[in-house]
Amino acid sequence: MTFAYPSAASSDELRLLEPVSITHSNLHFKIIKVPRTGSPKYTAVSDTWGDGEASEIIYLNNQQFRVRLNLWSCLHYVGQHAKIIGVRLWVDAICIDQNNMAERNSQVRRMDETYKQAAHVSVWLRLPSIPDFVYWYIADHQKPVRTYEDNSFDWCDHLEDLANRPYWSRMWVIQECLLPESIILFCGNSMMPWIPFRGILCREVGIVEHEELRAESFRTPAIISAIASFKALPLVMARDLGNLPECPQNFYDLLINHHLAECKDPRDKIFGLLGLLASRERSVLERFFPDYNLSVDHVQIIALAHLLQTSIVKATPTITTESNELFLGLGVKSGAPARGRLLRLAGMERFDYLGTYAPGQVVWDLTESENLDRQRFPGGTSRDDDSDHKGVGLLPAIVPDPEASVPPGFWETIREFEKGPRGGRRLGLVAGLIPVVAAVALVCWRYGVLRRPGT
């Protein structure tokens, strides 16, 4: 029987896995739902989801549940340790119903709390490198490599490999490593607490004393070179600096600093940073995020609008199509025309970011604005002038001739209306008045008000 979640988990609840039986062939867990307040002790798993199909089977409440090969291996070893020390496990791919969008949104919104409140975080760095003779033996028997024990495994000897594994390039690992109080790293059946791992890595790059790990250390030539050789180093240093959560960064700086971080879903380039923000800026962004009902395009537009239209960070540099690191941080890899389009749609003339939105209204507004943009810029082309950032927003598509003879004050009134009061619902109101404006324009044309001389 395939597992089905009996009921949704609210934002005030967690699902946890309780190890029942862990063997080399089968993994059995009991899955329970508990309140966040006063929940049993648990370890939050931090891993890479990996590629490929969910080919392996585990059992939740004696029902089959499919997972990817890497997660099966992780649950085998981390589950063994959890059972020995008497804690439950929290695993996002299992404990969040990925097919329930409302649950997914509410749980991701509180992901930072999930990691902060864990007894410790279990970082899974996958299995040790398997010797060729073992690998070929397993391959000959056509079995997936789910477990591999290396009882003589030495973390120092394998440091370069471990510190450059794909795990360290993940977007979500930023908050998963910086927010919890305690971390244990796993590589197969071998484990090491965070502090000893930090020690051997820092010694390898010439940082010995704890006091040397200051913010300016990131900018020294030696550290810049070391970061190129050890992907884990920036997170090790950032955690040791104690920057979070006491001194969170602003949204712009986080996008720039982590623009190379990777994730399967481009929207997570933005959602994965929310837990690292100061409460004031986070509360503004959380009016919209996280919401996996939004398209990638809409998430990027809203994030850009936040940077363009708020004054939370007064020192934010001017954003142009040449702001490469910022656009990479937003998950935009394409060139200037696509970036120009996003900037147009994120501008105040098109999207009132600080407005009050009813559920679903923001998607309607953004979609309407995109439709207009396609009409004005066929094929996604852009213009060098800034005429698209002037005028009356949506209205030129209805009354396209602002140079015609019109009643005194007509266009001034329209422009004033389009600007609207701060925090108003300009786009929604304008869209709602389009039929009215069209009718007025038709009447004016009928009686000669909008006609050119000689027509």
Tab-separated table of C-alpha atoms in Angstrom:
chain	number	residue	atom	x	y	z
A	1	MET	CA	0.000	0.000	0.000
A	2	THR	CA	1.327	3.449	-0.949
A	3	PHE	CA	1.521	6.023	1.812
A	4	ALA	CA	-1.038	8.847	1.897
A	5	TYR	CA	-0.878	11.725	4.371
A	6	PRO	CA	-3.983	11.351	6.572
A	7	SER	CA	-4.339	15.105	7.113
A	8	ALA	CA	-2.526	18.348	6.382
A	9	ALA	CA	-0.002	19.802	8.809
A	10	SER	CA	-0.758	23.366	9.866
A	11	SER	CA	1.982	25.968	10.232
A	12	ASP	CA	1.944	25.312	14.007
A	13	GLU	CA	2.600	21.591	13.522
A	14	LEU	CA	5.476	19.353	12.446
A	15	ARG	CA	5.637	15.839	11.127
A	16	LEU	CA	8.479	13.749	12.552
A	17	LEU	CA	9.888	10.316	11.739
A	18	GLU	CA	10.466	7.806	14.530
A	19	PRO	CA	12.904	5.015	13.522
A	20	VAL	CA	11.337	1.586	14.015
A	21	SER	CA	13.632	-0.780	12.118
A	22	ILE	CA	16.840	0.111	10.243
A	23	THR	CA	18.537	-2.651	8.216
A	24	HIS	CA	20.585	-2.820	5.019
A	25	SER	CA	17.497	-3.906	3.116
A	26	ASN	CA	14.544	-2.129	4.758
A	27	LEU	CA	13.851	1.155	6.520
A	28	HIS	CA	10.727	1.397	8.676
A	29	PHE	CA	9.572	4.607	10.355
A	30	LYS	CA	6.550	5.763	12.252
A	31	ILE	CA	5.437	9.192	11.071
A	32	ILE	CA	3.728	11.410	13.634
A	33	LYS	CA	2.325	14.925	13.677
A	34	VAL	CA	3.176	17.079	16.700
A	35	PRO	CA	2.750	20.726	17.750
A	36	ARG	CA	5.826	22.889	17.221
A	37	THR	CA	5.555	24.102	20.796
A	38	GLY	CA	6.814	21.347	23.061
A	39	SER	CA	7.659	18.923	20.254
A	40	PRO	CA	9.809	15.854	21.032
A	41	LYS	CA	13.552	16.192	20.439
A	42	TYR	CA	14.409	15.785	16.783
A	43	THR	CA	17.302	16.141	14.369
A	44	ALA	CA	16.634	18.163	11.217
A	45	VAL	CA	18.268	16.529	8.196
A	46	SER	CA	20.157	18.764	5.778
A	47	ASP	CA	20.977	17.021	2.504
A	48	THR	CA	20.915	17.324	-1.269
A	49	TRP	CA	17.797	16.016	-2.952
A	50	GLY	CA	19.751	14.732	-5.945
A	51	ASP	CA	18.585	13.947	-9.454
A	52	GLY	CA	16.782	10.995	-10.917
A	53	GLU	CA	13.618	9.185	-10.013
A	54	ALA	CA	12.432	8.201	-6.540
A	55	SER	CA	13.525	4.603	-7.121
A	56	GLU	CA	13.906	3.349	-3.532
A	57	ILE	CA	11.228	2.342	-1.039
A	58	ILE	CA	10.984	3.081	2.670
A	59	TYR	CA	8.032	2.337	4.938
A	60	LEU	CA	6.000	4.937	6.811
A	61	ASN	CA	3.465	3.405	9.192
A	62	ASN	CA	3.955	0.142	7.210
A	63	GLN	CA	3.024	1.860	3.955
A	64	GLN	CA	5.392	2.277	1.015
A	65	PHE	CA	6.913	5.678	0.335
A	66	ARG	CA	9.329	6.268	-2.561
A	67	VAL	CA	12.525	8.286	-2.118
A	68	ARG	CA	15.646	8.943	-4.161
A	69	LEU	CA	18.711	6.760	-3.671
A	70	ASN	CA	20.707	9.442	-1.836
A	71	LEU	CA	17.927	10.001	0.699
A	72	TRP	CA	17.602	6.240	1.331
A	73	SER	CA	21.316	6.124	2.222
A	74	CYS	CA	20.947	9.213	4.409
A	75	LEU	CA	17.985	7.759	6.306
A	76	HIS	CA	19.866	4.498	6.841
A	77	TYR	CA	22.833	6.093	8.621
A	78	VAL	CA	21.235	9.170	10.193
A	79	GLY	CA	18.263	7.024	11.218
A	80	GLN	CA	20.578	4.553	12.972
A	81	HIS	CA	22.178	7.359	14.961
A	82	ALA	CA	18.805	8.930	15.798
A	83	LYS	CA	17.498	5.606	17.083
A	84	ILE	CA	20.564	5.117	19.298
A	85	ILE	CA	20.326	8.558	20.926
A	86	GLY	CA	16.523	8.531	21.107
A	87	VAL	CA	15.514	11.408	18.833
A	88	ARG	CA	13.126	11.703	15.897
A	89	LEU	CA	13.998	12.957	12.430
A	90	TRP	CA	12.632	15.821	10.380
A	91	VAL	CA	13.192	15.460	6.625
A	92	ASP	CA	11.647	18.077	4.360
A	93	ALA	CA	11.069	15.728	1.402
A	94	ILE	CA	8.981	13.432	3.643
A	95	CYS	CA	7.660	15.500	6.537
A	96	ILE	CA	6.164	18.122	4.209
A	97	ASP	CA	3.476	16.939	1.802
A	98	GLN	CA	5.100	18.170	-1.415
A	99	ASN	CA	1.810	17.806	-3.320
A	100	ASN	CA	-0.144	20.011	-0.912
A	101	MET	CA	0.696	23.555	-2.000
A	102	ALA	CA	-0.887	25.265	1.017
A	103	GLU	CA	1.016	23.030	3.440
A	104	ARG	CA	4.238	23.436	1.484
A	105	ASN	CA	3.945	27.229	1.589
A	106	SER	CA	3.177	27.369	5.316
A	107	GLN	CA	5.944	24.929	6.279
A	108	VAL	CA	8.600	26.623	4.135
A	109	ARG	CA	7.624	29.955	5.715
A	110	ARG	CA	8.714	28.521	9.078
A	111	MET	CA	11.672	26.503	7.840
A	112	ASP	CA	14.109	28.664	9.798
A	113	GLU	CA	12.268	27.810	13.039
A	114	THR	CA	12.372	24.115	12.169
A	115	TYR	CA	16.170	24.206	12.032
A	116	LYS	CA	16.619	26.560	14.995
A	117	GLN	CA	14.479	24.397	17.282
A	118	ALA	CA	16.115	21.081	16.345
A	119	ALA	CA	18.238	19.327	18.982
A	120	HIS	CA	20.870	19.278	16.255
A	121	VAL	CA	21.089	19.342	12.467
A	122	SER	CA	22.383	16.254	10.660
A	123	VAL	CA	24.344	17.257	7.549
A	124	TRP	CA	24.487	14.406	5.045
A	125	LEU	CA	27.575	14.511	2.790
A	126	ARG	CA	26.691	11.240	1.049
A	127	LEU	CA	28.680	8.000	1.063
A	128	PRO	CA	32.480	7.879	1.109
A	129	SER	CA	34.209	7.544	-2.243
A	130	ILE	CA	33.921	3.884	-3.157
A	131	PRO	CA	37.091	2.062	-4.317
A	132	ASP	CA	36.956	0.945	-7.942
A	133	PHE	CA	37.112	-2.772	-7.162
A	134	VAL	CA	34.107	-2.467	-4.832
A	135	TYR	CA	32.195	-0.308	-7.289
A	136	TRP	CA	32.703	-2.711	-10.197
A	137	TYR	CA	31.723	-5.698	-8.060
A	138	ILE	CA	28.456	-3.997	-7.134
A	139	ALA	CA	27.907	-2.866	-10.716
A	140	ASP	CA	28.330	-6.442	-11.960
A	141	HIS	CA	25.527	-7.504	-9.654
A	142	GLN	CA	23.380	-4.606	-10.942
A	143	LYS	CA	22.490	-3.342	-7.508
A	144	PRO	CA	22.354	0.311	-6.467
A	145	VAL	CA	24.981	1.369	-3.931
A	146	ARG	CA	22.780	2.233	-0.960
A	147	THR	CA	25.250	1.623	1.876
A	148	TYR	CA	29.009	1.461	2.202
A	149	GLU	CA	30.941	1.210	5.457
A	150	ASP	CA	34.519	2.435	5.688
A	151	ASN	CA	35.543	1.875	9.309
A	152	SER	CA	38.983	3.380	8.703
A	153	PHE	CA	37.584	6.585	7.177
A	154	ASP	CA	39.754	9.619	8.057
A	155	TRP	CA	38.154	13.060	7.702
A	156	CYS	CA	41.537	14.792	7.429
A	157	ASP	CA	42.647	12.548	4.578
A	158	HIS	CA	39.408	13.207	2.678
A	159	LEU	CA	39.024	16.887	3.560
A	160	GLU	CA	39.401	18.274	0.039
A	161	ASP	CA	36.757	15.885	-1.268
A	162	LEU	CA	34.336	16.465	1.627
A	163	ALA	CA	34.676	20.261	1.556
A	164	ASN	CA	33.860	20.371	-2.167
A	165	ARG	CA	30.860	18.080	-2.353
A	166	PRO	CA	27.681	19.360	-4.065
A	167	TYR	CA	26.080	19.904	-0.653
A	168	TRP	CA	28.015	23.137	-0.061
A	169	SER	CA	26.643	24.752	-3.241
A	170	ARG	CA	22.978	24.400	-2.250
A	171	MET	CA	20.861	27.483	-1.579
A	172	TRP	CA	18.982	26.007	1.400
A	173	VAL	CA	22.202	24.935	3.128
A	174	ILE	CA	22.900	28.589	3.926
A	175	GLN	CA	20.214	28.828	6.605
A	176	GLU	CA	20.419	25.132	7.488
A	177	CYS	CA	24.052	25.582	8.551
A	178	LEU	CA	23.904	29.099	9.980
A	179	LEU	CA	20.778	28.957	12.148
A	180	PRO	CA	20.986	25.790	14.324
A	181	GLU	CA	22.853	25.591	17.610
A	182	SER	CA	24.480	22.216	16.948
A	183	ILE	CA	25.516	20.344	13.781
A	184	ILE	CA	26.795	16.814	13.155
A	185	LEU	CA	28.215	15.908	9.748
A	186	PHE	CA	27.745	12.403	8.306
A	187	CYS	CA	29.666	10.662	5.537
A	188	GLY	CA	28.358	7.124	5.338
A	189	ASN	CA	28.760	5.465	8.733
A	190	SER	CA	31.319	8.058	9.865
A	191	MET	CA	30.328	11.252	11.661
A	192	MET	CA	32.013	14.389	12.958
A	193	PRO	CA	30.639	17.354	14.971
A	194	TRP	CA	30.853	20.772	13.325
A	195	ILE	CA	33.557	22.247	15.581
A	196	PRO	CA	36.229	19.593	14.864
A	197	PHE	CA	35.397	19.816	11.143
A	198	ARG	CA	35.780	23.587	11.284
A	199	GLY	CA	39.102	23.108	13.056
A	200	ILE	CA	40.681	20.836	10.459
A	201	LEU	CA	39.403	22.987	7.597
A	202	CYS	CA	40.685	26.224	9.122
A	203	ARG	CA	44.069	24.672	9.846
A	204	GLU	CA	44.265	23.505	6.250
A	205	VAL	CA	43.884	27.087	4.986
A	206	GLY	CA	46.040	28.671	7.683
A	207	ILE	CA	43.371	29.964	10.091
A	208	VAL	CA	44.203	28.591	13.521
A	209	GLU	CA	42.803	30.896	16.183
A	210	HIS	CA	39.094	31.488	16.680
A	211	GLU	CA	39.717	35.237	17.003
A	212	GLU	CA	41.109	35.403	13.474
A	213	LEU	CA	37.713	34.656	11.960
A	214	ARG	CA	36.501	38.220	11.524
A	215	ALA	CA	34.468	39.713	8.699
A	216	GLU	CA	37.524	41.261	7.058
A	217	SER	CA	39.034	37.784	6.754
A	218	PHE	CA	36.736	37.135	3.790
A	219	ARG	CA	38.504	39.841	1.770
A	220	THR	CA	42.113	38.746	2.237
A	221	PRO	CA	43.846	37.252	-0.841
A	222	ALA	CA	44.643	34.062	1.089
A	223	ILE	CA	40.997	33.451	2.026
A	224	ILE	CA	39.738	34.339	-1.452
A	225	SER	CA	42.127	31.735	-2.844
A	226	ALA	CA	41.133	29.198	-0.178
A	227	ILE	CA	37.428	29.648	-0.916
A	228	ALA	CA	38.126	28.716	-4.528
A	229	SER	CA	39.649	25.446	-3.272
A	230	PHE	CA	37.173	24.636	-0.482
A	231	LYS	CA	33.478	25.359	-1.134
A	232	ALA	CA	32.627	24.725	2.516
A	233	LEU	CA	34.849	27.530	3.809
A	234	PRO	CA	32.428	30.505	3.438
A	235	LEU	CA	29.767	28.760	5.537
A	236	VAL	CA	32.290	27.602	8.120
A	237	MET	CA	33.574	31.151	8.529
A	238	ALA	CA	30.113	32.741	8.504
A	239	ARG	CA	28.857	30.385	11.217
A	240	ASP	CA	31.953	31.009	13.332
A	241	LEU	CA	31.510	34.755	13.004
A	242	GLY	CA	28.142	34.403	14.718
A	243	ASN	CA	26.493	36.750	12.219
A	244	LEU	CA	23.126	35.046	12.396
A	245	PRO	CA	20.513	35.394	13.618
A	246	GLU	CA	21.723	38.343	15.737
A	247	CYS	CA	23.004	40.388	12.777
A	248	PRO	CA	20.992	39.338	9.719
A	249	GLN	CA	21.777	40.807	6.304
A	250	ASN	CA	19.437	42.702	4.035
A	251	PHE	CA	17.807	41.097	1.010
A	252	TYR	CA	19.988	42.845	-1.570
A	253	ASP	CA	23.252	41.810	0.103
A	254	LEU	CA	22.092	38.211	0.543
A	255	LEU	CA	21.211	37.961	-3.151
A	256	ILE	CA	24.642	39.295	-4.097
A	257	ASN	CA	26.622	37.245	-1.572
A	258	HIS	CA	24.943	33.953	-2.495
A	259	HIS	CA	24.329	34.487	-6.212
A	260	LEU	CA	26.209	31.284	-7.092
A	261	ALA	CA	24.162	29.053	-4.755
A	262	GLU	CA	22.217	26.339	-6.575
A	263	CYS	CA	18.729	24.868	-6.237
A	264	LYS	CA	16.400	22.700	-8.309
A	265	ASP	CA	13.521	25.189	-8.117
A	266	PRO	CA	14.588	28.736	-9.180
A	267	ARG	CA	12.033	30.217	-6.781
A	268	ASP	CA	14.087	28.857	-3.890
A	269	LYS	CA	16.883	31.278	-4.823
A	270	ILE	CA	14.589	33.816	-3.131
A	271	PHE	CA	12.517	31.740	-0.699
A	272	GLY	CA	15.673	30.187	0.757
A	273	LEU	CA	16.879	33.577	2.016
A	274	LEU	CA	13.763	34.667	3.924
A	275	GLY	CA	14.826	33.056	7.199
A	276	LEU	CA	18.068	35.066	7.186
A	277	LEU	CA	16.441	38.506	6.938
A	278	ALA	CA	15.805	41.044	9.669
A	279	SER	CA	12.205	40.846	10.885
A	280	ARG	CA	11.159	44.186	9.359
A	281	GLU	CA	12.258	43.393	5.820
A	282	ARG	CA	11.108	39.810	6.099
A	283	SER	CA	7.593	40.850	7.109
A	284	VAL	CA	7.317	42.985	3.964
A	285	LEU	CA	8.440	40.173	1.658
A	286	GLU	CA	6.299	37.582	3.426
A	287	ARG	CA	3.140	39.304	2.217
A	288	PHE	CA	3.887	37.388	-1.004
A	289	PHE	CA	6.502	34.715	-0.180
A	290	PRO	CA	6.890	31.831	-0.013
A	291	ASP	CA	4.147	30.873	-2.445
A	292	TYR	CA	4.770	28.007	-4.851
A	293	ASN	CA	1.567	28.896	-6.698
A	294	LEU	CA	3.467	31.874	-8.142
A	295	SER	CA	5.383	31.318	-11.357
A	296	VAL	CA	9.161	31.772	-11.447
A	297	ASP	CA	8.609	34.933	-13.486
A	298	HIS	CA	6.228	36.435	-10.934
A	299	VAL	CA	8.511	35.620	-8.008
A	300	GLN	CA	11.393	37.398	-9.745
A	301	ILE	CA	9.247	40.436	-10.563
A	302	ILE	CA	7.991	40.770	-6.985
A	303	ALA	CA	11.524	40.413	-5.589
A	304	LEU	CA	12.782	43.108	-7.979
A	305	ALA	CA	9.851	45.350	-7.056
A	306	HIS	CA	10.825	44.990	-3.399
A	307	LEU	CA	14.326	46.255	-4.188
A	308	LEU	CA	13.112	49.051	-6.467
A	309	GLN	CA	10.178	50.374	-4.457
A	310	THR	CA	11.099	50.077	-0.774
A	311	SER	CA	13.397	52.256	1.276
A	312	ILE	CA	14.255	49.605	3.868
A	313	VAL	CA	17.810	49.555	2.550
A	314	LYS	CA	18.687	53.113	1.565
A	315	ALA	CA	22.136	52.200	0.242
A	316	THR	CA	20.880	49.785	-2.427
A	317	PRO	CA	22.780	50.607	-5.644
A	318	THR	CA	20.975	51.510	-8.848
A	319	ILE	CA	19.706	48.338	-10.500
A	320	THR	CA	20.223	48.010	-14.257
A	321	THR	CA	20.346	45.213	-16.801
A	322	GLU	CA	24.096	45.113	-16.091
A	323	SER	CA	23.585	44.125	-12.428
A	324	ASN	CA	24.859	40.626	-13.169
A	325	GLU	CA	25.334	39.266	-9.646
A	326	LEU	CA	21.910	40.509	-8.570
A	327	PHE	CA	20.104	38.912	-11.508
A	328	LEU	CA	22.001	35.647	-10.990
A	329	GLY	CA	20.949	35.832	-7.339
A	330	LEU	CA	17.346	36.125	-8.530
A	331	GLY	CA	17.820	33.120	-10.805
A	332	VAL	CA	17.787	35.161	-14.040
A	333	LYS	CA	20.498	33.807	-16.325
A	334	SER	CA	19.319	35.388	-19.582
A	335	GLY	CA	20.590	38.630	-21.098
A	336	ALA	CA	19.645	42.302	-21.230
A	337	PRO	CA	16.270	42.109	-23.073
A	338	ALA	CA	14.794	39.681	-20.525
A	339	ARG	CA	16.265	41.667	-17.636
A	340	GLY	CA	14.885	44.897	-19.079
A	341	ARG	CA	11.445	43.337	-19.287
A	342	LEU	CA	11.585	42.257	-15.626
A	343	LEU	CA	12.704	45.741	-14.575
A	344	ARG	CA	9.807	47.316	-16.491
A	345	LEU	CA	7.271	44.979	-14.918
A	346	ALA	CA	8.727	45.518	-11.427
A	347	GLY	CA	8.580	49.310	-11.701
A	348	MET	CA	5.966	51.310	-9.826
A	349	GLU	CA	4.211	52.216	-13.090
A	350	ARG	CA	3.314	48.558	-13.580
A	351	PHE	CA	3.172	46.940	-10.141
A	352	ASP	CA	2.306	48.640	-6.866
A	353	TYR	CA	4.458	46.508	-4.574
A	354	LEU	CA	3.405	48.339	-1.413
A	355	GLY	CA	-0.279	48.072	-2.233
A	356	THR	CA	-2.845	45.983	-0.380
A	357	TYR	CA	-3.605	42.746	-2.216
A	358	ALA	CA	-6.440	40.302	-1.789
A	359	PRO	CA	-5.530	36.616	-2.225
A	360	GLY	CA	-4.874	35.886	-5.892
A	361	GLN	CA	-5.032	39.542	-6.923
A	362	VAL	CA	-1.276	39.933	-7.338
A	363	VAL	CA	-1.191	37.144	-9.945
A	364	TRP	CA	-4.011	38.804	-11.888
A	365	ASP	CA	-2.258	42.180	-11.861
A	366	LEU	CA	1.097	40.771	-12.901
A	367	THR	CA	-0.473	38.711	-15.683
A	368	GLU	CA	-2.328	41.741	-17.052
A	369	SER	CA	0.854	43.790	-16.924
A	370	GLU	CA	2.760	41.050	-18.765
A	371	ASN	CA	0.094	40.945	-21.482
A	372	LEU	CA	0.423	44.691	-21.990
A	373	ASP	CA	4.200	44.413	-22.072
A	374	ARG	CA	4.001	41.838	-24.858
A	375	GLN	CA	1.821	44.231	-26.868
A	376	ARG	CA	4.167	47.173	-26.419
A	377	PHE	CA	7.385	45.163	-26.816
A	378	PRO	CA	6.673	42.349	-29.310
A	379	GLY	CA	9.135	39.499	-29.059
A	380	GLY	CA	10.474	40.768	-25.737
A	381	THR	CA	12.498	43.546	-27.376
A	382	SER	CA	13.463	46.574	-25.328
A	383	ARG	CA	14.145	50.219	-26.104
A	384	ASP	CA	17.067	52.338	-25.058
A	385	ASP	CA	14.957	55.304	-23.976
A	386	ASP	CA	12.992	55.454	-20.762
A	387	SER	CA	9.621	56.202	-22.309
A	388	ASP	CA	8.180	53.010	-20.900
A	389	HIS	CA	8.715	54.383	-17.390
A	390	LYS	CA	6.718	57.518	-18.114
A	391	GLY	CA	3.158	58.169	-19.188
A	392	VAL	CA	0.134	56.502	-17.737
A	393	GLY	CA	0.935	52.847	-17.300
A	394	LEU	CA	-1.937	50.742	-18.587
A	395	LEU	CA	-3.949	53.560	-20.143
A	396	PRO	CA	-1.931	54.287	-23.343
A	397	ALA	CA	-3.097	50.947	-24.713
A	398	ILE	CA	-6.691	52.218	-24.466
A	399	VAL	CA	-6.213	55.874	-25.491
A	400	PRO	CA	-2.985	55.666	-27.496
A	401	ASP	CA	-2.698	59.260	-28.756
A	402	PRO	CA	-1.678	61.622	-25.923
A	403	GLU	CA	-0.779	64.344	-28.445
A	404	ALA	CA	-4.364	64.710	-29.669
A	405	SER	CA	-6.507	67.680	-28.740
A	406	VAL	CA	-8.164	66.777	-25.449
A	407	PRO	CA	-10.041	68.713	-22.791
A	408	PRO	CA	-7.737	70.777	-20.514
A	409	GLY	CA	-6.327	68.745	-17.631
A	410	PHE	CA	-7.485	65.395	-19.075
A	411	TRP	CA	-4.077	63.658	-19.120
A	412	GLU	CA	-2.928	65.339	-15.901
A	413	THR	CA	-5.951	63.871	-14.160
A	414	ILE	CA	-5.256	60.417	-15.575
A	415	ARG	CA	-1.601	60.578	-14.542
A	416	GLU	CA	-2.526	61.691	-11.037
A	417	PHE	CA	-5.017	58.856	-10.769
A	418	GLU	CA	-2.448	56.327	-12.003
A	419	LYS	CA	0.024	57.458	-9.353
A	420	GLY	CA	-2.599	57.064	-6.662
A	421	PRO	CA	-2.030	57.262	-2.891
A	422	ARG	CA	0.901	55.288	-1.514
A	423	GLY	CA	-0.233	51.790	-0.724
A	424	GLY	CA	-3.353	52.088	-2.947
A	425	ARG	CA	-4.622	49.516	-5.373
A	426	ARG	CA	-3.646	51.438	-8.500
A	427	LEU	CA	-3.233	48.625	-10.986
A	428	GLY	CA	-6.391	46.853	-9.924
A	429	LEU	CA	-8.426	50.068	-10.068
A	430	VAL	CA	-6.984	51.081	-13.426
A	431	ALA	CA	-7.758	47.680	-14.866
A	432	GLY	CA	-11.279	47.909	-13.491
A	433	LEU	CA	-11.808	51.339	-15.096
A	434	ILE	CA	-10.509	50.325	-18.528
A	435	PRO	CA	-14.039	49.845	-19.957
A	436	VAL	CA	-15.097	53.231	-18.541
A	437	VAL	CA	-12.106	55.033	-20.021
A	438	ALA	CA	-12.668	53.307	-23.355
A	439	ALA	CA	-16.279	54.468	-23.369
A	440	VAL	CA	-15.271	58.050	-22.524
A	441	ALA	CA	-12.673	57.973	-25.296
A	442	LEU	CA	-15.270	56.740	-27.774
A	443	VAL	CA	-17.706	59.509	-26.830
A	444	CYS	CA	-14.972	62.139	-27.074
A	445	TRP	CA	-14.002	60.828	-30.508
A	446	ARG	CA	-17.638	60.829	-31.623
A	447	TYR	CA	-17.996	64.533	-30.821
A	448	GLY	CA	-14.609	65.542	-32.160
A	449	VAL	CA	-12.756	66.041	-28.902
A	450	LEU	CA	-10.065	63.461	-29.645
A	451	ARG	CA	-9.967	63.832	-33.437
A	452	ARG	CA	-6.958	65.269	-35.151
A	453	PRO	CA	-7.595	68.338	-37.312
A	454	GLY	CA	-8.939	67.259	-40.673
A	455	THR	CA	-10.284	63.886	-39.522
